[in-house]
PDB file of C-alpha atoms in Angstrom:
ATOM      1  CA  MET A   1      95.738 -13.459 -37.811  1.00 52.00           C
ATOM      2  CA  GLY A   2      91.995 -13.503 -38.560  1.00 51.00           C
ATOM      3  CA  LEU A   3      91.951 -17.286 -38.204  1.00 52.00           C
ATOM      4  CA  LEU A   4      93.703 -17.026 -34.835  1.00 50.00           C
ATOM      5  CA  VAL A   5      91.154 -14.490 -33.532  1.00 47.00           C
ATOM      6  CA  ALA A   6      88.224 -16.588 -34.745  1.00 50.00           C
ATOM      7  CA  THR A   7      89.681 -19.699 -33.140  1.00 51.00           C
ATOM      8  CA  SER A   8      90.231 -17.830 -29.879  1.00 51.00           C
ATOM      9  CA  MET A   9      86.659 -16.487 -29.873  1.00 49.00           C
ATOM     10  CA  ALA A  10      85.224 -19.929 -30.602  1.00 51.00           C
ATOM     11  CA  ALA A  11      87.261 -21.453 -27.806  1.00 50.00           C
ATOM     12  CA  SER A  12      86.164 -18.800 -25.326  1.00 51.00           C
ATOM     13  CA  GLY A  13      82.535 -19.278 -26.343  1.00 52.00           C
ATOM     14  CA  CYS A  14      82.710 -23.002 -25.580  1.00 54.00           C
ATOM     15  CA  THR A  15      84.415 -22.610 -22.216  1.00 57.00           C
ATOM     16  CA  PRO A  16      82.255 -24.385 -19.618  1.00 57.00           C
ATOM     17  CA  ASN A  17      80.976 -22.397 -16.660  1.00 58.00           C
ATOM     18  CA  THR A  18      82.849 -23.733 -13.661  1.00 58.00           C
ATOM     19  CA  GLY A  19      81.370 -21.277 -11.160  1.00 53.00           C
ATOM     20  CA  PRO A  20      79.096 -22.335  -8.300  1.00 54.00           C
ATOM     21  CA  ALA A  21      75.695 -23.585  -9.432  1.00 51.00           C
ATOM     22  CA  ALA A  22      72.673 -21.541  -8.427  1.00 51.00           C
ATOM     23  CA  THR A  23      70.708 -23.276  -5.691  1.00 57.00           C
ATOM     24  CA  VAL A  24      66.989 -23.175  -5.015  1.00 65.00           C
ATOM     25  CA  GLY A  25      65.870 -22.697  -1.430  1.00 86.00           C
ATOM     26  CA  PRO A  26      63.846 -25.456   0.235  1.00 91.00           C
ATOM     27  CA  ALA A  27      60.735 -23.266   0.299  1.00 94.00           C
ATOM     28  CA  GLU A  28      60.821 -22.411  -3.405  1.00 96.00           C
ATOM     29  CA  PRO A  29      58.662 -25.369  -4.594  1.00 96.00           C
ATOM     30  CA  ALA A  30      55.992 -24.421  -2.049  1.00 97.00           C
ATOM     31  CA  ARG A  31      56.120 -20.758  -3.074  1.00 97.00           C
ATOM     32  CA  ARG A  32      55.706 -21.704  -6.731  1.00 97.00           C
ATOM     33  CA  ALA A  33      52.843 -24.077  -5.939  1.00 97.00           C
ATOM     34  CA  ALA A  34      51.073 -21.342  -3.968  1.00 97.00           C
ATOM     35  CA  GLN A  35      51.544 -18.814  -6.768  1.00 97.00           C
ATOM     36  CA  SER A  36      50.228 -21.250  -9.387  1.00 97.00           C
ATOM     37  CA  PHE A  37      47.238 -22.093  -7.215  1.00 97.00           C
ATOM     38  CA  VAL A  38      46.292 -18.434  -6.749  1.00 97.00           C
ATOM     39  CA  HIS A  39      46.550 -17.841 -10.500  1.00 96.00           C
ATOM     40  CA  CYS A  40      44.284 -20.840 -11.043  1.00 96.00           C
ATOM     41  CA  VAL A  41      41.743 -19.618  -8.475  1.00 96.00           C
ATOM     42  CA  GLU A  42      41.585 -16.251 -10.237  1.00 95.00           C
ATOM     43  CA  SER A  43      40.379 -18.100 -13.327  1.00 94.00           C
ATOM     44  CA  GLU A  44      38.653 -21.272 -12.161  1.00 95.00           C
ATOM     45  CA  GLY A  45      37.716 -20.672  -8.519  1.00 95.00           C
ATOM     46  CA  GLY A  46      36.778 -23.897  -6.755  1.00 95.00           C
ATOM     47  CA  GLY A  47      37.641 -25.904  -9.856  1.00 95.00           C
ATOM     48  CA  CYS A  48      41.296 -25.686  -8.825  1.00 96.00           C
ATOM     49  CA  VAL A  49      40.737 -27.878  -5.758  1.00 96.00           C
ATOM     50  CA  ALA A  50      41.634 -31.508  -6.433  1.00 91.00           C
ATOM     51  CA  ARG A  51      40.976 -34.346  -4.016  1.00 91.00           C
ATOM     52  CA  ASP A  52      43.972 -34.988  -1.781  1.00 94.00           C
ATOM     53  CA  PRO A  53      44.083 -37.097   1.414  1.00 93.00           C
ATOM     54  CA  LYS A  54      46.343 -34.519   3.041  1.00 96.00           C
ATOM     55  CA  GLN A  55      43.551 -31.967   2.973  1.00 96.00           C
ATOM     56  CA  GLY A  56      42.388 -33.744   6.122  1.00 96.00           C
ATOM     57  CA  SER A  57      45.761 -33.079   7.742  1.00 97.00           C
ATOM     58  CA  TRP A  58      45.445 -29.400   6.912  1.00 97.00           C
ATOM     59  CA  ASP A  59      41.892 -29.386   8.269  1.00 97.00           C
ATOM     60  CA  ALA A  60      43.292 -30.800  11.523  1.00 97.00           C
ATOM     61  CA  PHE A  61      45.807 -27.947  11.702  1.00 97.00           C
ATOM     62  CA  ALA A  62      43.071 -25.412  10.916  1.00 96.00           C
ATOM     63  CA  LEU A  63      40.941 -26.841  13.733  1.00 96.00           C
ATOM     64  CA  LEU A  64      43.836 -26.392  16.165  1.00 96.00           C
ATOM     65  CA  GLN A  65      44.224 -22.811  14.987  1.00 95.00           C
ATOM     66  CA  TRP A  66      40.487 -22.277  15.553  1.00 95.00           C
ATOM     67  CA  LEU A  67      40.654 -23.774  19.048  1.00 95.00           C
ATOM     68  CA  GLY A  68      43.514 -21.424  19.846  1.00 93.00           C
ATOM     69  CA  ALA A  69      41.858 -18.283  18.499  1.00 91.00           C
ATOM     70  CA  GLY A  70      38.086 -18.818  18.206  1.00 88.00           C
ATOM     71  CA  SER A  71      35.566 -17.490  20.685  1.00 89.00           C
ATOM     72  CA  PRO A  72      34.849 -19.811  23.642  1.00 90.00           C
ATOM     73  CA  THR A  73      31.131 -19.722  22.866  1.00 91.00           C
ATOM     74  CA  SER A  74      31.603 -20.824  19.270  1.00 90.00           C
ATOM     75  CA  ILE A  75      33.958 -23.600  20.379  1.00 91.00           C
ATOM     76  CA  LEU A  76      31.451 -24.944  22.909  1.00 90.00           C
ATOM     77  CA  GLN A  77      28.619 -24.791  20.398  1.00 93.00           C
ATOM     78  CA  ALA A  78      30.372 -26.020  17.271  1.00 94.00           C
ATOM     79  CA  LEU A  79      33.247 -28.310  18.300  1.00 94.00           C
ATOM     80  CA  ARG A  80      31.254 -31.530  18.029  1.00 94.00           C
ATOM     81  CA  ARG A  81      29.898 -30.512  14.623  1.00 95.00           C
ATOM     82  CA  GLU A  82      33.348 -29.493  13.394  1.00 96.00           C
ATOM     83  CA  LEU A  83      34.812 -32.844  14.438  1.00 96.00           C
ATOM     84  CA  GLU A  84      32.034 -34.687  12.598  1.00 96.00           C
ATOM     85  CA  HIS A  85      32.765 -32.559   9.553  1.00 96.00           C
ATOM     86  CA  HIS A  86      36.468 -33.334   9.878  1.00 96.00           C
ATOM     87  CA  ARG A  87      35.829 -37.081   9.730  1.00 96.00           C
ATOM     88  CA  ASN A  88      34.244 -36.734   6.277  1.00 97.00           C
ATOM     89  CA  PRO A  89      36.943 -36.215   3.599  1.00 95.00           C
ATOM     90  CA  PHE A  90      34.365 -35.072   1.057  1.00 96.00           C
ATOM     91  CA  ALA A  91      33.077 -32.414   3.453  1.00 96.00           C
ATOM     92  CA  VAL A  92      36.657 -31.216   4.002  1.00 96.00           C
ATOM     93  CA  GLN A  93      37.189 -30.929   0.260  1.00 96.00           C
ATOM     94  CA  ASP A  94      33.841 -29.181  -0.225  1.00 96.00           C
ATOM     95  CA  ARG A  95      34.801 -26.549   2.351  1.00 95.00           C
ATOM     96  CA  PHE A  96      38.040 -25.865   0.500  1.00 96.00           C
ATOM     97  CA  VAL A  97      36.093 -25.585  -2.767  1.00 97.00           C
ATOM     98  CA  VAL A  98      33.743 -23.043  -1.178  1.00 96.00           C
ATOM     99  CA  VAL A  99      36.643 -20.908   0.079  1.00 95.00           C
ATOM    100  CA  ALA A 100      38.384 -20.973  -3.309  1.00 96.00           C
ATOM    101  CA  SER A 101      35.139 -20.073  -5.085  1.00 96.00           C
ATOM    102  CA  ARG A 102      34.449 -17.212  -2.685  1.00 95.00           C
ATOM    103  CA  TYR A 103      37.876 -15.694  -3.268  1.00 95.00           C
ATOM    104  CA  ARG A 104      37.891 -16.018  -7.036  1.00 95.00           C
ATOM    105  CA  GLU A 105      36.773 -12.432  -7.626  1.00 94.00           C
ATOM    106  CA  PRO A 106      38.726 -10.777  -4.767  1.00 93.00           C
ATOM    107  CA  LEU A 107      41.975 -12.453  -5.851  1.00 94.00           C
ATOM    108  CA  ARG A 108      41.502 -11.553  -9.501  1.00 92.00           C
ATOM    109  CA  GLY A 109      43.635  -8.485 -10.065  1.00 87.00           C
ATOM    110  CA  ALA A 110      44.851  -8.315  -6.453  1.00 92.00           C
ATOM    111  CA  GLU A 111      48.354  -9.302  -7.636  1.00 92.00           C
ATOM    112  CA  CYS A 112      49.270 -11.579  -4.745  1.00 95.00           C
ATOM    113  CA  THR A 113      52.872 -12.763  -4.517  1.00 95.00           C
ATOM    114  CA  PRO A 114      54.667 -15.011  -2.001  1.00 96.00           C
ATOM    115  CA  GLU A 115      56.422 -13.019   0.687  1.00 94.00           C
ATOM    116  CA  SER A 116      57.590 -15.746   3.052  1.00 94.00           C
ATOM    117  CA  ALA A 117      57.160 -19.449   3.766  1.00 96.00           C
ATOM    118  CA  THR A 118      57.319 -21.272   7.098  1.00 96.00           C
ATOM    119  CA  PRO A 119      57.535 -25.040   7.634  1.00 97.00           C
ATOM    120  CA  ILE A 120      54.273 -26.224   9.152  1.00 97.00           C
ATOM    121  CA  ALA A 121      56.335 -28.498  11.403  1.00 96.00           C
ATOM    122  CA  GLU A 122      57.565 -25.328  13.152  1.00 96.00           C
ATOM    123  CA  LEU A 123      54.056 -23.919  13.578  1.00 96.00           C
ATOM    124  CA  LEU A 124      52.356 -27.068  14.869  1.00 97.00           C
ATOM    125  CA  PRO A 125      53.961 -27.088  18.370  1.00 96.00           C
ATOM    126  CA  LYS A 126      52.992 -23.424  18.773  1.00 95.00           C
ATOM    127  CA  ALA A 127      49.394 -24.233  17.893  1.00 96.00           C
ATOM    128  CA  VAL A 128      49.204 -27.158  20.332  1.00 97.00           C
ATOM    129  CA  SER A 129      50.777 -25.113  23.139  1.00 96.00           C
ATOM    130  CA  GLN A 130      48.397 -22.211  22.521  1.00 96.00           C
ATOM    131  CA  VAL A 131      45.344 -24.488  22.567  1.00 96.00           C
ATOM    132  CA  GLU A 132      46.402 -26.155  25.822  1.00 95.00           C
ATOM    133  CA  THR A 133      47.187 -22.858  27.553  1.00 95.00           C
ATOM    134  CA  ARG A 134      43.990 -21.216  26.361  1.00 94.00           C
ATOM    135  CA  MET A 135      41.697 -24.116  27.222  1.00 94.00           C
ATOM    136  CA  GLN A 136      43.240 -24.364  30.688  1.00 94.00           C
ATOM    137  CA  SER A 137      42.649 -20.663  31.290  1.00 93.00           C
ATOM    138  CA  LEU A 138      39.020 -21.097  30.216  1.00 90.00           C
ATOM    139  CA  GLY A 139      38.534 -24.175  32.395  1.00 90.00           C
ATOM    140  CA  LEU A 140      37.818 -26.369  29.360  1.00 89.00           C
ATOM    141  CA  TRP A 141      40.952 -28.522  29.381  1.00 91.00           C
ATOM    142  CA  ARG A 142      39.587 -31.977  30.210  1.00 89.00           C
ATOM    143  CA  ASN A 143      40.748 -35.483  29.338  1.00 87.00           C
ATOM    144  CA  ASP A 144      38.412 -35.772  26.369  1.00 91.00           C
ATOM    145  CA  LEU A 145      39.558 -32.453  24.892  1.00 93.00           C
ATOM    146  CA  GLU A 146      43.184 -33.367  25.509  1.00 94.00           C
ATOM    147  CA  GLU A 147      42.650 -36.539  23.476  1.00 95.00           C
ATOM    148  CA  VAL A 148      41.018 -34.554  20.674  1.00 95.00           C
ATOM    149  CA  VAL A 149      43.890 -32.062  20.520  1.00 96.00           C
ATOM    150  CA  GLY A 150      46.452 -34.861  20.588  1.00 96.00           C
ATOM    151  CA  GLY A 151      44.695 -36.675  17.761  1.00 97.00           C
ATOM    152  CA  LEU A 152      44.462 -33.543  15.620  1.00 97.00           C
ATOM    153  CA  ALA A 153      48.132 -32.750  16.221  1.00 97.00           C
ATOM    154  CA  GLU A 154      49.181 -36.279  15.267  1.00 97.00           C
ATOM    155  CA  GLU A 155      47.132 -36.162  12.073  1.00 97.00           C
ATOM    156  CA  ALA A 156      48.526 -32.760  11.111  1.00 97.00           C
ATOM    157  CA  GLU A 157      52.085 -33.874  11.795  1.00 96.00           C
ATOM    158  CA  THR A 158      51.694 -37.048   9.737  1.00 95.00           C
ATOM    159  CA  GLY A 159      50.404 -35.321   6.627  1.00 96.00           C
ATOM    160  CA  LEU A 160      52.172 -31.964   6.820  1.00 97.00           C
ATOM    161  CA  ALA A 161      55.630 -32.906   8.094  1.00 94.00           C
ATOM    162  CA  ASP A 162      57.172 -31.637   4.846  1.00 95.00           C
ATOM    163  CA  GLY A 163      54.548 -28.971   4.198  1.00 97.00           C
ATOM    164  CA  TRP A 164      54.808 -25.191   4.185  1.00 97.00           C
ATOM    165  CA  LEU A 165      52.570 -22.268   5.000  1.00 97.00           C
ATOM    166  CA  VAL A 166      53.173 -19.604   2.362  1.00 97.00           C
ATOM    167  CA  HIS A 167      52.336 -16.030   3.314  1.00 96.00           C
ATOM    168  CA  MET A 168      51.237 -14.063   0.252  1.00 96.00           C
ATOM    169  CA  THR A 169      50.744 -10.309   0.195  1.00 94.00           C
ATOM    170  CA  CYS A 170      48.589  -8.509  -2.347  1.00 94.00           C
ATOM    171  CA  TYR A 171      48.366  -4.991  -3.762  1.00 91.00           C
ATOM    172  CA  GLY A 172      44.592  -5.014  -3.329  1.00 89.00           C
ATOM    173  CA  ASP A 173      41.956  -6.550  -1.096  1.00 87.00           C
ATOM    174  CA  PRO A 174      42.329  -9.119   0.582  1.00 89.00           C
ATOM    175  CA  TYR A 175      45.924  -7.776   0.984  1.00 91.00           C
ATOM    176  CA  GLU A 176      47.246 -11.042   2.443  1.00 94.00           C
ATOM    177  CA  ILE A 177      46.436 -14.756   2.456  1.00 95.00           C
ATOM    178  CA  TRP A 178      48.154 -17.928   3.650  1.00 96.00           C
ATOM    179  CA  VAL A 179      48.385 -20.963   1.364  1.00 97.00           C
ATOM    180  CA  ALA A 180      49.232 -24.388   2.807  1.00 97.00           C
ATOM    181  CA  THR A 181      51.168 -26.998   0.862  1.00 97.00           C
ATOM    182  CA  ALA A 182      52.051 -30.642   1.472  1.00 97.00           C
ATOM    183  CA  LYS A 183      54.559 -32.956  -0.159  1.00 95.00           C
ATOM    184  CA  ARG A 184      53.240 -35.501  -2.649  1.00 92.00           C
ATOM    185  CA  ASP A 185      55.462 -37.538  -4.959  1.00 90.00           C
ATOM    186  CA  GLU A 186      58.476 -35.269  -4.432  1.00 89.00           C
ATOM    187  CA  ARG A 187      56.540 -32.098  -5.195  1.00 93.00           C
ATOM    188  CA  GLN A 188      54.528 -29.571  -3.223  1.00 96.00           C
ATOM    189  CA  VAL A 189      50.756 -29.372  -3.730  1.00 97.00           C
ATOM    190  CA  VAL A 190      48.258 -26.957  -2.211  1.00 97.00           C
ATOM    191  CA  VAL A 191      45.963 -28.500   0.404  1.00 97.00           C
ATOM    192  CA  GLY A 192      44.329 -25.459   2.007  1.00 96.00           C
ATOM    193  CA  MET A 193      44.340 -21.741   2.637  1.00 95.00           C
ATOM    194  CA  LEU A 194      43.604 -19.207   5.341  1.00 93.00           C
ATOM    195  CA  THR A 195      42.496 -15.612   5.009  1.00 90.00           C
ATOM    196  CA  SER A 196      43.558 -14.602   8.518  1.00 88.00           C
ATOM    197  CA  MET A 197      46.243 -15.701  10.944  1.00 89.00           C
ATOM    198  CA  PRO A 198      46.503 -15.143  14.716  1.00 89.00           C
ATOM    199  CA  GLY A 199      49.489 -13.250  16.023  1.00 88.00           C
ATOM    200  CA  TRP A 200      50.722 -16.157  18.140  1.00 89.00           C
ATOM    201  CA  LEU A 201      51.454 -18.054  14.916  1.00 87.00           C
ATOM    202  CA  GLY A 202      53.758 -15.291  13.754  1.00 76.00           C
ATOM    203  CA  SER A 203      51.290 -13.064  11.937  1.00 65.00           C
ATOM    204  CA  GLY A 204      51.185  -9.326  12.428  1.00 62.00           C
ATOM    205  CA  PRO A 205      49.448  -6.294  10.944  1.00 60.00           C
ATOM    206  CA  LEU A 206      50.876  -4.872   7.744  1.00 56.00           C
ATOM    207  CA  ASP A 207      52.763  -1.800   8.894  1.00 54.00           C
ATOM    208  CA  ASP A 208      52.768   1.464   6.958  1.00 51.00           C
ATOM    209  CA  GLU A 209      56.307   0.996   5.647  1.00 47.00           C
ATOM    210  CA  ARG A 210      55.523  -2.381   4.093  1.00 48.00           C
ATOM    211  CA  VAL A 211      52.262  -1.153   2.580  1.00 50.00           C
ATOM    212  CA  GLU A 212      53.827   2.007   1.176  1.00 52.00           C
ATOM    213  CA  GLY A 213      56.817   0.025  -0.077  1.00 46.00           C
ATOM    214  CA  ARG A 214      54.576  -2.295  -2.048  1.00 48.00           C
ATOM    215  CA  ILE A 215      52.740   0.675  -3.533  1.00 48.00           C
ATOM    216  CA  HIS A 216      55.896   2.513  -4.614  1.00 47.00           C
ATOM    217  CA  SER A 217      57.565  -0.653  -5.935  1.00 45.00           C
ATOM    218  CA  ARG A 218      55.129  -0.708  -8.845  1.00 46.00           C
ATOM    219  CA  THR A 219      55.827   1.372 -11.919  1.00 43.00           C
ATOM    220  CA  LEU A 220      53.069   3.565 -13.255  1.00 41.00           C
ATOM    221  CA  GLY A 221      50.828   1.724 -15.666  1.00 42.00           C
ATOM    222  CA  ASP A 222      51.883  -1.870 -14.934  1.00 46.00           C
ATOM    223  CA  SER A 223      48.882  -2.637 -12.755  1.00 44.00           C
ATOM    224  CA  THR A 224      45.135  -2.656 -13.192  1.00 45.00           C
ATOM    225  CA  THR A 225      44.364  -2.433  -9.477  1.00 43.00           C
ATOM    226  CA  LEU A 226      44.191   0.481  -7.111  1.00 43.00           C
ATOM    227  CA  GLY A 227      46.716   0.832  -4.344  1.00 44.00           C
ATOM    228  CA  VAL A 228      45.967   1.057  -0.657  1.00 44.00           C
ATOM    229  CA  VAL A 229      44.287   4.312   0.353  1.00 43.00           C
ATOM    230  CA  ARG A 230      45.261   5.126   3.909  1.00 42.00           C
ATOM    231  CA  GLU A 231      42.644   6.708   6.141  1.00 44.00           C
ATOM    232  CA  GLY A 232      43.105  10.467   6.269  1.00 46.00           C
ATOM    233  CA  SER A 233      45.124  10.606   3.045  1.00 43.00           C
ATOM    234  CA  VAL A 234      42.237  12.141   1.064  1.00 46.00           C
ATOM    235  CA  ASP A 235      41.189  15.699   1.861  1.00 48.00           C
ATOM    236  CA  THR A 236      37.405  15.624   1.495  1.00 47.00           C
ATOM    237  CA  ARG A 237      37.328  19.409   1.034  1.00 48.00           C
ATOM    238  CA  TRP A 238      38.798  18.903  -2.441  1.00 47.00           C
ATOM    239  CA  ILE A 239      36.322  16.266  -3.623  1.00 49.00           C
ATOM    240  CA  PRO A 240      34.158  18.008  -6.267  1.00 51.00           C
ATOM    241  CA  ILE A 241      30.852  16.454  -5.209  1.00 50.00           C
ATOM    242  CA  PRO A 242      28.154  17.773  -2.899  1.00 51.00           C
ATOM    243  CA  ILE A 243      28.131  16.274   0.584  1.00 47.00           C
ATOM    244  CA  GLU A 244      24.732  15.062   1.734  1.00 50.00           C
ATOM    245  CA  GLU A 245      23.542  16.388   5.051  1.00 49.00           C
ATOM    246  CA  PHE A 246      21.183  14.428   7.283  1.00 41.00           C
TER     247      PHE A 246
END
């Protein structure tokens, strides 16, 4: 009897799992790449930025986003300089290094995690349409600018056709960032990042429910950062310090 039970248990332990295999969503490699990059920036800053030709494609997309959201005065004054900068791959990389270095301290301890990911191929037509509409309304849509926008869009599409824009939310300042990835040798690599996103590209303010939900989702003691303090949530009458009068 004991031998029969042991044999039965051994047989059941070796039974192969014939259930459906767990699948990974198409955005998961980009989300993981973004998370790894942020962890690296927390430690190494600009040292996490490696040379990649597709950084130029991301710079083209970022220029379109700037044309669609930047002030008309800054566009008129800086467009020529920005295009010259864009033609220099080392200058593009240096700018990315500067951004990563600047956000090393803010990201450290902010506990940023991927919240969503959008194919850049879906965002690019929105950016081009916004630029055209905006420049026409400002009276700046001329043949030369149309050629510039078309060239930037083509460059962005070529390098970022399989790329993603990963939206990451954080428990502390800066609260949210966007990390761009591109496909290289069957894997996703980070080629750029943004610290703000215009609403016409799908961004929106963090509402109270989402902010409060992120605060309450943490258990006491598992974080070294402060939560979000909403304006008006602290009664200054109960702060035990003298208030200076001027």
